[in-house]
Amino acid sequence: MGVLEGMRVVESSAFVAVPSAGMTLAQMGADVIRIDMPGGGMDSGRWPVTRSGRSLFWAGMNKGKRSVSIDLSDPRGRELAAELICAPGPDAGCFITNLPARGEMSFASLRERRADVIMVSLKGTRDGAPAVDYSVNPALGFPTATGPEGSADPVSHVLPAFDLIAGQMITGALLAAERQRLCRGRGQLVELALKDVAAAVLGHCGIIGEVVVNGVDRPKYGNALYGGYGQDFVCGDGRRVMVIGLTVRQWRNLVKVTGSETPIAALAARLGVDLDGEGARFEARDAITAILRPWFAARSVADFAGAFDAAGVTWSVFRSFAEAVREDPDLSTDNPMFHMLDQPGIGRFPVPASPVTFGAGPRDRPTPAPGLGQHTEEVLAELLGLGSGQIGALMDSGVVAGPVPA
Amino acid sequence: MGVLEGMRVVESSAFVAVPSAGMTLAQMGADVIRIDMPGGGMDSGRWPVTRSGRSLFWAGMNKGKRSVSIDLSDPRGRELAAELICAPGPDAGCFITNLPARGEMSFASLRERRADVIMVSLKGTRDGAPAVDYSVNPALGFPTATGPEGSADPVSHVLPAFDLIAGQMITGALLAAERQRLCRGRGQLVELALKDVAAAVLGHCGIIGEVVVNGVDRPKYGNALYGGYGQDFVCGDGRRVMVIGLTVRQWRNLVKVTGSETPIAALAARLGVDLDGEGARFEARDAITAILRPWFAARSVADFAGAFDAAGVTWSVFRSFAEAVREDPDLSTDNPMFHMLDQPGIGRFPVPASPVTFGAGPRDRPTPAPGLGQHTEEVLAELLGLGSGQIGALMDSGVVAGPVPA
């Protein structure tokens, strides 16, 4: 009963971006049908995996989808996939992919079958060269600007950030194209490249301008917040916290709650700057940090956590993943986004629904990821009207496959 | 002439997420009207800035929008803003914000004015506590898992990744809600929290499952690709490269082009594993790296770049931001996404259009960010039908403001 109820999207994908796009659409109520090779595509066993080898990644990226196993290396398989993509219905005819769409699955061929088909295709680079988040990120400079001040070693991010940005962008682009189809009746091919997504981010954040206009090559600033005040501190109990003074209000709250008004005012007077200016705070960050460091070193997190929250300070403890799962109620069923879910073959753990709530209806609970080929029969019967004899023959010929036995 | 032509969205925002959502909509053709306080809101001077103090961040995040200056601390200002949000037209009545929407700008009040209004509201945490990318990221564990193997120091990412993911999610959520309005005629309040966006990512990537099901707290793996093979190498010319062997094809290409078949086969035999399995490669990564390291150390990037590209290896050089802008054609006007643009008050530099191309029309060129209040008169006249006398009176009273003199 999600906001996209009635919409149908076929997905043929691997890695993070397109699977996360499909899952986002599924969690908003679309019927998302993921097509994979019998036995699984490239990412069916992607890490993290359970001790028995089941992919937690697959389970995470495919929640709420239906799974159909079709051999896309066989023209008869591609023909079936094309029929699924182009199945009738005003809200169907949508295809998202980052795999080579050959022959029957090419946009030209799909459009012959259904004139208003929408296909969103993600490439690695605009030229079609292979690229993944791990290769795009070093190319564009982020690892070189990440890590301890003064270090020459690049640090790559662990979060597949560009993949996840691209995934959400695919969701938006599909909905934008589908909006145009609703209004004007026409479909289209929508294309983007992972590296272009990252390159655009570099521009949007002002970094290309910083290089070209200012002639500045941004160095590493450690964990300091760029352009304002924000810094990590080790506390008396050995825990580390991040505190933020990006806006004037955040900054004043931080100064007040740490009782640092006098030394901070003295610092401002000595430097002849107004520390209400965020750039001034960034430039004076080391002197500010020197004032605040003893305050944190003398206290445990428990000593100030309540006061910080009451004063509206923007801050956080640093946690490992396990500490976060153990300590942070936002990762538990205390958060209505999370539900305990039994993922077949894996077990029971907290699983997120969509982070977005739509006021017109209740938030859907998350539903498990399908087993590979779990819905092959159901989907072929429902969308293409195939009978059990026809489906049986396709299975016997290896063109499609049902569920993999557990 | 973008795919969203005709759609109108009003934005009241600060930071990264909502501004990037509005810019994405503008670059797809929507008429996006950003409302800021006269003199500028919280982020009008955000870093990076030019030497004369003009914000490259503002220029990057507001491309293609119109800017209206209204004093939202004044009820008359909020009344005007509400009228702009609720201006007639089937494709208008959309509002995106991450600021407190008080009084006349609250959803309840907007809905009285226009029954089918759509409002997308981003909070910090689900409870309404303040949170920014810099505080959400440490709380959920990513910095603790980032950086050199064995180090105890957390490393925060430099890219505002969760903000950018949330921004694209806002775009998709708005379009999903607007689709429901197109189909069923009703508007709604759409809500999300930055921290929930990040918490959901933790689940989608399988990390919560890894903690709860496997009992594993993922450590730092340096720049190694998690779950497959991918590693950085220092070459003979001192440059560093990242090479990827995530898929079987990527892996085989890498082994072949470096002529490492024999030692890799010997390693597989010695370990008794099939290195075509990506998990096996991850577990054997140090031994694989030991085989490949001398090969890279003995060569300059120029020695193998052509062969790597020809062999379809997924790889990249590590670059600083300035090196990337200088060396990478994907950041230049060789890439049709980029155009040289004159940003008033800043200068001329390469600026990205949308990374997405829609086949139904040509890709729009990027357009500059507006000056603060540049479109106040134009928008009040066009949307609300105010005459120059009325607008003059509003300006005299300080409720609205025109452009800031350069």
PDB file of C-alpha atoms in Angstrom, chain A residues 22 65 88 99 102 106 119 130 155 198 237 300 322 377 401:
ATOM      1  CA  GLY A  22      15.090  -1.076  -7.065  1.00  0.00           C
ATOM      2  CA  LYS A  65      11.466  -7.423  -4.598  1.00  0.00           C
ATOM      3  CA  PRO A  88       0.966  -4.287 -20.492  1.00  0.00           C
ATOM      4  CA  LEU A  99      24.289  -4.736 -17.168  1.00  0.00           C
ATOM      5  CA  ARG A 102      21.950  -7.035 -25.562  1.00  0.00           C
ATOM      6  CA  SER A 106      18.288  -3.266 -25.880  1.00  0.00           C
ATOM      7  CA  MET A 119      14.763   2.234 -19.540  1.00  0.00           C
ATOM      8  CA  PRO A 130      34.294  -0.326 -16.236  1.00  0.00           C
ATOM      9  CA  VAL A 155      42.315   6.901   2.655  1.00  0.00           C
ATOM     10  CA  ALA A 198      30.789  11.533  -8.664  1.00  0.00           C
ATOM     11  CA  ASP A 237      36.863   7.665  29.771  1.00  0.00           C
ATOM     12  CA  SER A 300      33.573  11.107  30.772  1.00  0.00           C
ATOM     13  CA  ALA A 322      28.817  -3.285  16.770  1.00  0.00           C
ATOM     14  CA  GLU A 377       6.620 -19.336 -11.816  1.00  0.00           C
ATOM     15  CA  ALA A 401      14.794 -21.656 -13.146  1.00  0.00           C
TER      16      ALA A 401
END
